[in-house]
C-alpha atoms as one frame of an Amber mdcrd trajectory, in Angstrom:
protein
  26.677  12.346  39.743  23.090  11.073  39.934  21.033  11.345  36.762  18.714
  14.348  36.490  15.161  13.288  35.738  13.141  16.478  36.429  13.457  19.880
  34.688  11.731  23.067  35.888  10.192  25.846  33.791   8.398  29.063  34.749
   8.812  32.311  36.696  11.285  33.628  34.097  13.585  30.650  34.576  13.922
  27.375  32.716  16.245  24.385  32.939  15.344  23.070  29.518  14.919  24.326
  25.974  13.541  23.589  22.537  16.634  21.640  21.514  15.972  19.051  24.267
  12.989  17.421  22.540  14.378  13.881  22.818  14.785  14.242  26.584  11.839
  16.481  27.510   9.422  15.405  24.779   7.892  17.882  22.356   5.496  19.456
  24.866   8.101  19.803  27.633  10.753  21.226  25.304   8.302  23.748  23.888
   6.988  24.798  27.307  10.584  25.483  28.331  11.249  27.326  25.049   8.104
  29.466  25.336   9.108  30.370  28.890  12.592  31.318  27.675  11.243  33.704
  25.002   8.989  35.449  27.493   5.538  34.019  26.758   2.976  33.741  29.591
   3.351  30.057  30.488   2.042  28.651  33.807   5.013  27.252  35.748   5.676
  23.535  35.954   8.218  20.772  35.578   8.893  17.887  33.193   9.776  14.292
  34.070  12.021  13.077  31.251  11.642  10.388  28.613  14.714   8.716  30.149
  12.694   8.268  33.336   9.968   6.604  31.242  12.560   4.167  29.898  13.767
   3.404  33.431  10.137   3.044  34.577   9.561   0.196  32.102  13.028  -1.295
  32.513  12.495  -1.599  36.294   9.028  -3.178  36.182   7.261   0.197  36.538
   9.368   1.333  39.476  11.331   4.583  39.672  15.074   5.005  40.288  16.204
   6.112  43.715  15.904   9.846  44.342  13.132  10.590  41.820  10.454  11.253
  44.456  12.773  13.691  46.214  13.475  15.427  42.886   9.737  15.819  42.235
   9.187  17.177  45.756  11.964  19.730  45.297  10.479  20.945  41.997   6.992
  21.031  43.517   8.310  23.496  46.095   9.778  25.684  43.322   6.397  25.542
  41.569   4.568  26.628  44.723   6.952  29.573  45.081   6.463  30.586  41.435
   2.648  30.447  41.648   2.350  31.749  45.245   0.070  28.831  46.119   0.534
  25.573  48.031  -0.245  22.093  46.738  -2.849  20.608  49.096  -3.221  23.839
  51.104  -6.818  24.124  52.421  -6.772  27.928  52.197  -4.756  28.641  49.053
  -4.598  25.420  47.029  -2.530  25.004  43.852  -4.080  22.547  41.402  -2.078
  20.688  38.765  -2.426  19.288  35.287  -0.487  16.114  34.469   0.037  15.543
  30.739   2.056  13.323  28.450   4.485  14.578  25.825   6.530  12.335  23.526
   9.237  13.701  21.243   6.796  13.632  18.297   3.190  14.712  18.444   0.702
  11.916  19.215  -2.556  13.878  19.629  -4.988  12.246  22.025  -3.150   8.937
  22.204  -1.931   9.169  25.797  -3.509  10.232  29.063  -4.079  13.564  30.815
  -5.358  14.431  34.291  -6.598  17.959  35.101  -7.607  19.739  38.344  -5.411
  17.400  40.377  -5.148  18.220  44.082  -8.836  18.650  44.843 -10.533  16.991
  47.812 -13.330  17.924  50.203 -11.006  20.361  51.988  -9.136  22.026  49.132
 -12.367  22.572  47.203 -13.321  25.041  49.938 -10.044  26.896  49.352 -10.834
  27.019  45.632 -14.232  28.509  46.444 -12.503  31.137  48.597 -10.019  31.926
  45.802 -12.617  32.199  43.057 -15.713  33.303  44.956 -17.638  30.775  42.851
 -18.820  27.509  44.364 -20.224  26.271  41.044 -16.831  26.615  39.360 -15.081
  24.857  42.256 -17.442  21.882  42.359 -17.483  21.668  38.551 -13.673  21.393
  38.657 -13.928  18.778  41.407 -16.442  16.604  39.531 -14.302  16.875  36.358
 -11.267  15.734  38.355 -13.082  12.718  39.812 -14.447  11.809  36.390 -11.036
  12.014  34.696  -8.955  10.487  37.496 -11.283   7.525  38.037 -11.038   6.675
  34.355  -7.368   7.440  33.613  -5.753   6.391  36.888  -8.180   3.993  38.539
  -9.231   2.292  35.296 -12.966   2.748  35.764 -15.202   2.780  32.675 -15.798
   6.451  31.846 -19.373   5.765  30.733 -20.417   4.968  34.310 -19.952   8.516
  35.639 -20.962  10.056  32.316 -24.297   8.251  32.678 -24.830   9.856  36.104
 -24.071  13.285  34.607 -26.527  12.727  31.744 -29.212  11.618  34.203 -28.669
  14.786  36.222 -29.094  16.976  33.121 -32.213  15.055  32.126 -33.676  15.414
  35.621 -32.964  19.166  35.635 -34.308  19.564  32.097 -31.111  21.047  30.639
 -28.936  20.151  27.656 -25.524  21.513  28.619 -23.209  20.969  31.594 -22.933
  24.735  31.971 -26.650  24.925  32.775 -26.239  22.859  35.952 -26.017  24.844
  39.223 -23.398  24.824  41.940 -25.622  22.638  44.100 -26.016  20.254  41.163
 -22.239  20.010  40.819 -21.792  19.458  44.553 -24.352  16.669  44.399 -22.537
  15.142  41.392 -19.280  15.076  43.371 -20.965  13.048  46.105 -22.650  10.733
  43.598 -19.381  10.251  41.693 -17.382   9.368  44.814 -20.029   6.935  45.955
 -20.097   5.285  42.543 -16.303   4.942  42.513 -16.420   3.180  45.890 -19.275
   0.939  44.739 -17.610   0.031  41.448 -13.977  -0.293  42.524 -14.457  -1.216
  46.186 -12.120   1.583  47.255 -12.426   5.193  48.342 -11.544   7.907  45.882
  -8.072   9.120  47.005  -8.091  12.468  48.799  -4.346  12.771  49.549  -2.946
  15.221  46.908   0.468  13.542  46.886  -1.112  10.127  46.291  -3.181  11.698
  43.506  -0.061  13.183  41.908   1.918   9.942  41.832  -1.140   8.034  40.644
  -1.432  10.436  37.711   2.300  10.330  36.896   2.186   6.527  36.914  -0.871
   6.540  34.656   0.624   8.939  32.104   3.860   6.955  31.888   1.727   3.809
  31.716  -0.340   5.204  28.842   2.758   5.048  26.593   1.935   1.352  26.238
  -1.853   1.582  25.985  -3.400  -0.017  22.870  -4.255   3.216  21.076  -0.759
   4.667  21.623   0.825   1.412  20.405  -1.413   1.444  17.317  -0.567   5.081
  16.580   3.167   4.405  16.929   2.975   1.478  14.526   1.010   3.529  11.994
   3.561   6.342  12.185   6.746   4.266  12.682   7.503   5.758  16.111   9.922
   3.561  18.103   8.577   2.175  21.376  11.872   2.864  23.170  11.547   6.642
  22.738   9.162   6.840  25.691   7.103   9.825  26.782   7.815  12.668  29.171
   5.311  13.774  31.825   4.545  17.481  32.277   3.256  18.633  35.664   1.962
  22.192  35.414   0.026  24.637  37.573  -3.612  24.807  36.515  -5.101  27.973
  35.094  -8.826  28.067  34.585 -10.907  28.888  31.568 -14.105  27.951  33.377
 -14.286  30.561  36.163 -16.874  32.693  34.391 -17.572  34.651  31.216 -14.249
  36.498  31.456 -12.539  33.120  31.016 -12.061  30.950  27.954 -10.030  28.125
  26.489  -9.073  27.415  22.915  -7.041  25.575  20.297  -5.589  27.355  17.282
  -3.238  26.956  14.345  -1.063  29.781  13.102  -2.162  28.831   9.557  -5.054
  26.817   8.195  -4.059  23.147   8.682  -6.378  21.950   5.901  -5.534  24.381
   3.096  -2.295  25.988   4.295  -3.777  29.480   3.887  -1.829  32.098   5.870
  -4.662  32.969   8.228  -5.091  32.450  11.944  -7.350  29.447  12.380  -8.912
  28.123  15.557 -11.774  27.733  17.970 -12.521  28.561  21.590 -15.179  28.228
  24.245 -16.155  30.721  26.899 -16.242  29.456  30.472 -14.786  26.042  29.636
 -11.794  23.781  30.164  -9.530  22.589  27.359 -11.026  19.149  26.854 -14.427
  20.737  26.157 -13.140  22.207  22.886 -11.911  18.954  21.360 -14.597  16.694
  22.869 -17.422  18.221  20.845 -19.681  18.557  23.898 -20.387  22.213  23.056
 -20.253  24.019  19.725 -16.972  25.930  19.643 -16.708  29.547  18.487 -14.249
  30.850  15.873 -11.117  32.776  16.847 -11.476  35.556  14.264 -14.642  37.248
  13.049 -13.881  36.566   9.367 -14.401  32.854  10.106 -17.655  33.418  11.974
 -20.948  32.251  10.505 -22.713  35.055  12.378 -24.400  32.716  14.835 -21.673
  32.695  17.484 -19.374  35.641  18.252 -15.625  35.275  17.714 -12.848  35.745
  20.252 -11.889  38.865  18.324 -15.307  40.324  19.206 -15.724  38.946  22.724
 -12.188  39.536  24.078 -10.443  41.922  21.652  -7.420  42.577  23.876  -6.696
  38.891  24.421  -7.269  38.276  20.715  -4.687  40.935  19.784  -2.215  39.455
  22.279  -2.799  36.046  20.726  -2.156  37.488  17.242   1.149  38.918  18.444
   2.106  35.554  19.941   1.161  33.863  16.664   3.648  36.037  14.782   6.346
  35.539  17.413   5.959  31.755  17.402   6.129  31.458  13.609   9.252  33.623
  13.457  10.837  31.695  16.305   9.986  28.164  15.194   9.840  28.972  11.453
   6.918  26.582  11.082   3.147  26.474  11.421   2.251  25.960  15.098  -0.623
  24.232  16.862  -1.287  26.144  20.101  -3.457  25.722  23.170  -4.366  28.659
  25.383  -6.480  29.524  28.398  -7.819  32.908  29.442  -8.399  33.279  33.189
 -10.032  36.496  34.337  -9.031  38.254  31.091  -5.402  37.105  31.402  -3.976
  34.981  28.549  -1.834  31.893  29.290  -0.066  29.709  26.720  -0.345  26.004
  27.523   1.288  24.453  24.477   2.850  24.992  21.099   3.964  22.305  18.690
   4.437  21.819  14.980   0.882  21.553  13.702  -0.490  18.436  12.037  -1.479
  19.354   8.490  -2.807  17.833   5.315  -0.509  17.249   2.364  -2.074  20.207
   0.534  -1.384  22.445   3.523   2.141  21.055   4.028   3.103  21.903   0.444
   1.537  25.364   0.500   3.004  26.292   3.893   6.479  25.136   2.855   6.392
  27.099  -0.427   4.826  30.198   1.182   7.411  30.273   3.963  10.203  30.288
   1.388   8.527  33.252  -0.331   8.157  34.977   3.049  11.847  34.462   3.831
  11.190  32.328   6.912  12.915  29.213   5.549  15.116  28.221   2.605  14.267
  25.782  -0.203  16.115  22.881   1.421  14.149  23.303   4.648  10.922  23.525
   2.645  11.658  20.196   0.947  12.418  18.549   4.287   9.188  19.971   5.785
   6.976  17.803   3.563   6.963  14.118   4.491   7.192  11.906   1.374   4.377
   9.627   2.531   2.088  12.685   2.809   2.140  13.141  -0.948   0.003  10.039
  -1.334  -2.929  12.274  -0.329  -2.354  14.482  -3.386  -1.979  11.743  -5.951
  -5.466  10.290  -5.829  -8.793  11.374  -7.271 -11.148  14.036  -5.902 -14.875
  14.425  -6.610 -15.754  15.219 -10.198 -17.367  18.695 -10.130 -19.603  17.641
 -13.037 -20.923  14.545 -11.266 -24.480  14.433  -9.994 -24.533  14.807  -6.211
 -27.398  14.263  -3.820 -26.355  16.134  -0.687 -27.986  14.756   2.452 -26.121
  16.781   5.087 -23.322  19.298   5.503 -20.739  19.508   8.263 -17.327  21.073
   8.695 -14.634  20.453   6.032 -12.265  18.997   8.606  -9.805  17.120   6.358
  -9.862  17.435   2.559 -10.225  14.734  -0.037 -13.062  12.549  -1.235 -14.152
   9.120  -0.062 -17.011   6.740  -0.751 -17.866   3.595   1.164 -20.322   1.570
   3.160 -21.390   3.003   6.497 -20.077   1.415   9.698 -20.586   2.712  13.210
 -17.666   1.238  15.169 -13.911   1.106  14.841 -14.031  -2.683  15.088 -16.479
  -2.960  12.181 -14.294  -0.635  10.108 -11.218  -2.741  10.756 -13.009  -6.035
  10.051 -14.486  -4.689   6.805 -11.085  -3.445   5.630  -9.650  -6.930   6.173
 -12.289  -8.195   3.742 -11.263  -5.577   1.179 -14.369  -3.419   1.695 -14.291
   0.378   1.591 -16.124   1.949   4.510 -16.986   5.314   6.034 -16.726   5.371
   9.838 -19.684   7.304  11.281 -19.456   8.342  14.940 -21.185  10.834  17.205
 -17.624  11.890  17.983 -14.364   9.983  17.796 -12.036   9.296  20.680  -8.470
   7.975  20.802  -9.874   4.435  21.140 -11.156   4.731  17.552  -7.672   5.130
  16.047  -7.546   1.650  14.451 -10.953   2.092  12.820 -10.103   5.558  11.550
  -6.997   4.116   9.936  -8.993   1.319   8.277 -11.782   3.576   6.966 -11.739
   5.586   3.742 -13.239   8.572   5.522 -14.711   9.732   8.838 -18.034  11.457
   9.539 -18.898  12.797  13.007 -22.066  14.413  14.294 -20.231  16.503  16.888
 -16.907  18.286  17.136 -15.209  21.214  15.459 -12.235  21.815  13.201  -9.879
  21.099  16.096 -11.746  18.058  17.405 -10.061  14.688  17.776 -11.547  13.443
  14.499 -10.345  16.489  12.568  -6.805  16.573  13.946  -6.172  12.837  13.636
  -7.765  12.585  10.174  -5.590  15.420   8.875  -2.507  13.718  10.269  -3.504
  10.453   8.583  -4.488  12.117   5.319  -8.029  10.784   5.685 -11.065  12.606
   4.372 -13.168  13.868   7.290 -16.435  15.761   7.735 -16.871  16.750  11.378
 -19.589  18.443  13.425 -22.398  17.379  11.092 -25.054  18.304  13.623 -28.001
  17.689  11.318 -27.534  13.909  11.464 -28.742  11.910  14.436 -26.575   8.855
  15.033 -28.073   5.848  16.801 -25.500   3.188  17.677 -28.150   0.801  18.994
 -30.036   0.563  15.688 -26.850   1.054  13.612 -28.234   3.947  11.603 -28.326
   7.711  11.303 -31.164  10.015  10.277 -30.840  13.293   8.378 -32.724  16.499
   9.130 -35.093  15.572   6.290 -35.918  12.301   8.028 -34.073  10.026   5.606
 -32.492   7.023   7.345 -29.124   5.519   6.409 -28.247   2.125   7.830 -25.060
   0.140   8.249 -23.950  -1.040   4.814 -25.530   1.858   2.891 -23.068   3.754
   0.684 -22.335   7.448   1.210 -19.685   9.845  -0.113 -17.812  12.518   1.838
 -16.166  15.661   0.487 -13.708  16.750   3.140 -12.992  19.965   1.248 -16.588
  21.240   1.388 -18.070  19.315   4.316 -20.748  17.779   2.113 -22.198  14.320
   2.779 -23.763  12.659  -0.270 -25.980   9.691  -0.907 -24.374   6.815  -2.808
 -21.069   6.852  -4.660 -19.932   9.945  -6.606 -17.553   9.973  -9.588 -14.027
  11.304  -9.139 -11.384  13.073 -11.256  -7.611  12.729 -11.362  -5.444  15.182
  -9.425  -3.661  18.125 -11.009  -0.113  18.552  -9.779   0.559  22.190 -10.512
   1.090  25.430  -8.615   2.745  25.043  -5.222   3.188  21.300  -5.741   4.991
  21.895  -9.037   7.242  24.509  -7.425   8.140  22.191  -4.531   8.939  19.342
  -6.924  11.227  21.693  -8.902  13.231  22.198  -5.713  13.101  18.455  -4.988
  14.743  17.694  -8.322  17.473  20.266  -7.657  18.631  18.454  -4.535  18.288
  14.722  -5.201  20.978  12.501  -6.685  18.991   9.276  -6.995  17.018   8.972
 -10.225  13.404   7.786 -10.171  11.914   5.477 -12.790   8.582   3.693 -12.911
   7.313   0.137 -13.125   5.022   0.250 -16.178   3.685  -2.439 -18.512   1.376
  -0.325 -20.683   1.650   3.006 -22.532  -1.047   4.424 -20.243   0.949   3.563
 -17.089   4.048   5.034 -18.716   2.197   8.269 -19.578   0.864   8.654 -16.013
   4.330   8.068 -14.584   6.016  10.504 -16.949   3.444  13.137 -15.959   4.493
  12.508 -12.346   8.168  13.037 -13.253   9.398   9.489 -13.947  12.812   9.419
 -15.636  12.335   6.172 -17.490  10.954   2.672 -16.987  12.877   0.544 -14.524
  10.680  -2.525 -14.947   8.384  -3.594 -17.754   6.896  -6.972 -16.839   6.349
  -8.582 -20.231   4.253 -11.431 -18.827   1.407  -8.986 -18.178   1.198  -8.509
 -21.929   0.380 -12.178 -22.554  -2.873 -12.425 -20.644  -5.111 -10.508 -23.054
  -7.711 -12.577 -24.885  -6.084 -12.760 -28.319  -2.662 -13.551 -26.902  -3.324
 -16.055 -24.149  -4.449 -18.675 -26.659  -1.239 -18.342 -28.711   0.756 -18.483
 -25.488  -1.001 -21.706 -24.487  -0.368 -23.183 -27.904   3.331 -22.396 -27.487
   3.550 -23.982 -24.024   1.734 -27.146 -25.035   3.422 -27.578 -28.435   5.095
 -30.956 -29.089   8.360 -29.575 -30.479  10.472 -26.476 -31.135   8.843 -25.844
 -34.484   5.410 -25.884 -32.881   6.564 -23.403 -30.233   8.071 -21.105 -32.871
   4.850 -21.170 -34.863   2.824 -20.087 -31.857   5.416 -17.435 -30.897   5.256
 -15.985 -34.422   1.641 -15.025 -33.663   2.730 -13.203 -30.502   5.740 -11.400
 -32.033   3.831  -8.534 -33.745   1.749  -7.995 -30.624   4.878  -7.749 -28.445
   6.481  -5.387 -30.930   3.395  -3.156 -30.750   3.601  -3.129 -26.962   7.218
  -1.981 -27.021   6.553   0.654 -29.676   3.936   2.193 -27.364   6.248   2.183
 -24.342   9.220   3.601 -26.254   7.084   6.395 -27.692   5.750   7.419 -24.255
   9.263   7.350 -22.818  10.991   9.044 -25.773  14.529   9.966 -24.782  14.362
   8.047 -21.481  15.700   4.574 -20.605  13.360   1.563 -20.691  14.230  -1.698
 -18.921  12.307  -4.697 -20.228  12.300  -7.925 -18.247  12.067 -11.075 -20.309
   9.403 -13.603 -19.361   9.576 -14.439 -15.650   6.609 -16.414 -14.236   6.253
 -20.198 -14.446   4.442 -21.412 -17.546   1.588 -23.062 -15.655   0.214 -19.576
 -14.869  -0.775 -19.193 -18.527  -2.533 -22.562 -18.805  -6.295 -23.188 -18.606
  -7.651 -24.525 -15.340 -11.262 -25.384 -16.180 -12.544 -28.202 -18.387 -14.324
 -25.660 -20.574 -11.088 -23.760 -21.275  -9.281 -27.050 -21.971 -11.956 -28.110
 -24.477 -11.709 -24.720 -26.237  -7.903 -24.945 -26.482  -8.077 -28.568 -27.681
 -10.301 -27.460 -30.545  -7.861 -24.710 -31.583  -4.846 -27.052 -31.419  -6.742
 -30.011 -32.913  -5.685 -32.396 -30.164  -7.618 -34.442 -27.636  -8.629 -32.585
 -24.472  -7.460 -35.590 -22.429  -3.907 -35.211 -23.756  -3.902 -31.490 -22.961
  -5.111 -32.180 -19.434  -2.224 -34.602 -18.909   0.253 -31.917 -20.068  -1.280
 -29.334 -17.744  -0.947 -31.748 -14.823   2.660 -32.513 -15.840   3.586 -28.804
 -15.778   2.011 -28.239 -12.341   4.582 -27.307  -9.674   4.339 -27.608  -5.897
   6.427 -24.475  -5.297   6.262 -22.520  -8.571   7.927 -19.344  -7.266  11.089
 -21.410  -6.818  10.448 -23.581  -9.839  10.640 -23.477 -13.626  10.573 -19.703
 -14.133  12.787 -16.725 -15.014  16.040 -17.452 -16.817  15.323 -21.176 -16.340
  12.651 -20.775 -19.023  15.221 -19.116 -21.274  17.582 -22.041 -20.789  14.994
 -24.717 -21.552  12.851 -22.789 -24.057  15.306 -20.299 -25.628  12.918 -19.538
 -28.490  10.682 -17.612 -26.027  13.452 -15.153 -25.195  14.502 -15.029 -28.866
  11.022 -13.832 -29.806  10.971 -11.189 -27.085  14.421  -9.840 -27.910  13.444
  -9.676 -31.573  10.262  -7.720 -30.696  12.200  -5.284 -28.481  14.898  -4.610
 -31.069  12.507  -4.365 -34.028  10.477  -1.751 -32.158  13.646   0.178 -31.258
  15.143  -0.001 -34.752  11.857   1.035 -36.377  11.600   4.142 -34.196  15.239
   5.031 -34.811  14.973   4.639 -38.574  11.475   6.060 -39.135  10.958   8.574
 -36.305  14.492   9.629 -35.422  14.376   8.302 -31.846  17.446   7.834 -29.678
  16.896   4.614 -27.754  19.067   2.402 -25.569  16.877  -0.618 -24.669  17.861
  -2.370 -21.452  17.145  -6.107 -21.745  16.852  -7.740 -18.332  17.205 -11.490
 -17.735  15.391 -12.472 -14.528  16.141 -14.856 -11.653  19.819 -15.463 -12.396
  21.402 -17.328  -9.514  24.620 -18.481 -11.210  26.844 -16.666 -13.665  26.755
 -19.718 -15.947  23.059 -19.033 -16.687  23.865 -15.538 -17.892  26.957 -16.747
 -19.741  24.693 -19.123 -21.693  21.859 -16.671 -22.406  23.780 -13.450 -23.089
  25.361 -14.576 -26.421  21.941 -15.625 -27.711  20.456 -12.199 -26.850  23.387
 -10.524 -28.632  22.960 -12.710 -31.721  19.240 -11.971 -32.093  19.662  -8.248
 -31.359  22.533  -7.832 -33.807  20.613  -9.673 -36.529  17.727  -7.216 -36.177
  20.056  -4.192 -36.157  21.806  -5.452 -39.304  18.453  -6.055 -41.004  17.278
  -2.486 -40.336  20.687  -0.996 -41.148  20.697   1.378 -38.156  22.903   1.910
 -35.121  21.181   1.041 -31.837  23.057   0.554 -28.602  21.502  -1.847 -26.089
  22.380  -3.092 -22.602  22.042  -6.608 -21.215  21.621  -6.982 -17.491  19.957
  -9.072 -14.853  17.590  -8.890 -11.939  19.272  -9.667  -8.607  16.515 -11.401
  -6.653  18.240 -14.441  -5.152  20.691 -14.304  -2.232  23.239 -16.313  -4.231
  23.157 -13.725  -6.991  23.899 -10.939  -4.508  26.709 -12.920  -2.895  28.326
 -13.735  -6.258  27.596 -10.386  -7.896  31.270  -9.910  -8.759  31.081 -12.968
 -11.030  27.682 -12.051 -12.489  28.853  -8.509 -13.269  31.283  -9.956 -15.834
  28.237 -10.792 -17.977  25.842  -7.990 -16.921  25.943  -4.287 -17.740  23.314
  -3.431 -15.154  21.736  -4.895 -12.031  18.149  -4.290 -10.998  17.479  -5.559
  -7.483  14.091  -7.279  -7.387  13.466  -6.652  -3.695  10.090  -8.433  -3.675
  11.642 -11.809  -4.546  14.900 -11.007  -2.729  12.862 -10.496   0.453  10.921
 -13.685  -0.244  14.029 -15.808  -0.765  16.105 -14.170   1.984  13.404 -14.683
   4.623  12.078 -17.950   3.202   8.623 -16.336   3.140   5.965 -16.777   0.498
   4.693 -13.293  -0.212   1.416 -14.816  -1.388   0.836 -16.649   1.896   2.728
 -14.638   4.543  -0.159 -12.196   4.938  -1.850 -14.802   7.107   0.762 -14.538
   9.849   2.994 -11.503   9.222   0.547  -9.156  11.023   1.117 -11.217  14.186
   4.885 -10.846  13.765   4.506  -7.077  13.503   2.005  -6.747  16.371   4.279
  -8.813  18.633   7.379  -6.810  17.638   9.107  -9.842  16.131   9.459  -7.720
  12.997   9.250  -3.897  13.092   7.305  -3.742   9.800   6.047  -6.009   7.060
   9.285  -6.673   5.085   7.334  -6.733   1.812   6.253  -3.121   2.492   9.352
  -1.635   4.159  12.772  -2.948   3.110  14.485  -5.068   5.752  17.683  -3.032
   5.823  19.545  -5.278   8.279  19.092  -8.451   6.233  17.815  -7.947   2.706
  19.452  -4.516   2.657  22.837  -6.065   3.393  22.403  -8.371   0.391  21.732
  -5.278  -1.743  24.861  -3.577  -0.378  26.961  -6.683  -1.036  25.583  -6.910
  -4.576  26.408  -3.241  -5.226  29.939  -3.449  -3.828  30.821  -6.696  -5.593
  29.217  -5.624  -8.867  31.146  -2.353  -8.957  34.378  -4.123  -8.021  34.187
  -6.103 -11.278  32.502  -3.453 -13.456  33.011   0.059 -11.968  30.474   1.689
 -14.295  27.686  -0.850 -13.786  24.207   0.713 -13.559  22.408  -0.175 -10.304
  18.755   0.178  -9.366  15.853  -1.504  -7.588  12.471  -2.295  -9.074  10.567
  -3.998  -6.237   7.668  -2.322  -4.459  10.174  -0.871  -1.986  11.207   1.585
  -4.701   8.335   3.868  -3.674   8.557   3.468   0.117  10.319   6.512   1.638
  12.653   4.860   4.176  13.636   2.244   1.586  14.398   4.993  -0.958  16.666
   6.691   1.574  18.448   3.365   2.073  18.951   3.059  -1.696  20.534   6.512
  -1.779  22.878   5.598   1.066  23.756   2.281  -0.590  24.891   4.133  -3.717
  22.262   2.945  -6.194  21.713   4.976  -9.359  17.914   4.813  -9.406  14.780
   3.374  -7.865  11.728   2.244  -9.824   8.201   2.254  -8.425   4.532   2.288
  -9.434   3.411   5.428 -11.330   1.466   7.000  -8.455   4.436   6.712  -6.101
   6.925   8.475  -8.387   6.537  11.888  -6.650   6.886  10.182  -3.259  10.128
   8.526  -4.363  11.432  11.831  -5.806  10.805  13.638  -2.518  12.298  10.784
  -0.456  15.399  10.870  -2.681  15.756  14.616  -2.020  15.348  14.005   1.726
  18.119  11.404   1.538  20.525  13.839  -0.140  19.706  16.719   2.219  19.925
  14.560   5.355  23.299  13.265   4.171  24.446  16.841   3.581  23.378  17.873
   7.092  25.189  14.887   8.570
């Protein structure tokens, strides 16, 4: 049987449903589902994502029979709507929209009012009795089609429109007359022919296939590709295309169009939230061309009437649909609607993009309301979203100089230098600069700059504008619709209502929770993770199996992490403790000493400092495990590099600076990350590790004897590649530790383990496990050595690998599960084969990356360890892993 590529919906019948998201895309599946539950949905049909895949596989050609399938469904659509496509007397117009299986707002193309030409426009006039409406629809169609399908620069026709308004002395499109619109149609068509050297197509069937081709083609446009990479959406998913009968919100003052959310997408408050425009089409609401009006009167500022006041019956119907959709989908919905001649039509519903604050509140509230259970609530919040909640907000006590106020479109606080283009934002971010992207209004082409910026400020647009919706999805601070600023791209500046001018490079601060724009940089305060967040994290901890520790080198880091729910320290990098001013000199003395006695003398100065460090960490982590890695980096990192520093050290050591310089040059390595570091230092300079073990055990024994602590220090030996290294070093650690324990006369259990960060260690883990009581996978170095990449240098070319799909993601950010991940699995399996009770964890940066955490759960690790601010993210990802496994 031939494959089915087209699915019909409408007229109380539907061939698809909500469960067919992968095939019909999110929009198509939801249109079918809304039809099935009896909502007023204009009829249409969906071309599947599988057809998109075939389209690209066959060099943008369609399989045999697809055109016939579309024609058959077009006939069903005509019957359902009682109109004919291309009929001069009773024309049916179409919208052609994209719809991937996950929401990608604004990233792909749309064509509206399709089917108009010089003949059918007369039929539209006869249907509506309004020549202005008909010619307005026609000029919109030409404008959109010439850009989306024919590839013409949209500014060309927009410039003609602006000239017309200027000539007529009006500000808004709606103030132009029917004759004006008719004249624009002629001007537009002439300009298309002049620019593209071809006539604007007037055959409705040619228009339809041109639009279908363009929407499928937009799956691979630059902004869609960028969005997919930012959100880890696979390219092979494809998009569906939805062809739907047009209904009109721009036929007069008894018509309207709007966008709404069933709950507030910024705060999560359980209130209907949205905007609409009278006598307008859908793109007018999000484009910011006109100031939108609120849905409900409680949200009105009194200047513009709400839908509740203007069209109370349609508003009540919309409220009823809001309740029905939430009960049906059991989630907050983002809806689009059109009112034509006082009749409400539903054009879309989808799971609404929301901030992290809103995601947490909605999930917790819906459990309280009985709509979902706790497990569903935990799965509703994406782990990476939590990053928005874990960073500072504006200090309410800080001095603020407010220069303008707009709409609080996406909460959070951000300070940075002003830039006026997406390209400038991206270039500045590459240089490590923090910037605020200022635009009159954003468009999908700005996606890369919005991602690079700390925050977004727009002069136009409402709470459902492109800037607002995309910023909320990204977790970026955004102030939208700040109409009191006048943005001038040509001079790269904006002026406030008070006449103050801010230029590119000036610093401003945004508060996305209040809509305030402030001069300069404003102080921030740390987040408070209580209330709904605390409740959600309680549920998270009920469901996860994987434990979450932190990477912490100071008591302050340990305290922050414990506040975020860390269950111990998985990695204390002791080398970070040696770089402080009073220690680095003793460390340099030790490295450059002539003999063992000289090294021991220098180390004796460091011992009490190290002991103090460990006392602080143990106290902060009372009752929780602490893994301490013995010295890892090559010794040359601690040595002076300037003549001045060498002279200073020579004076302290009472040796000639020339001799010291020769030693520094001798210790230099061409490839230090693969050189004299890690356990190799312990083999050649065992007194270093002796000192550290002594400091660890003295701190532990002192707390046990004097403060009644229960401590099991975990002493980690780094960079082991051969079991013989561990077999040599382990007895020495035991000897020093036992000497300290005997001296204090207390009982302290300790563990000796290793960091698995070399492929050979993973492959021979069964041998290494004979000498190690725990493994901690150092995925940073394991990635480096498995790929043969220098993590310090790969940043110069890895972005090209990712952009060209050689690698799906940067392997230093997201664990390479097929390669590095297999080494981890081998290490786990072999380690447990030798020592069934061996403790297994990872401590690389991947320990806080959600997909990598899920891998660690599936691989059977006991814990992950990550930076303090990513602990809640790792906890939530671990719960997701357990719940997804449970659901199969």
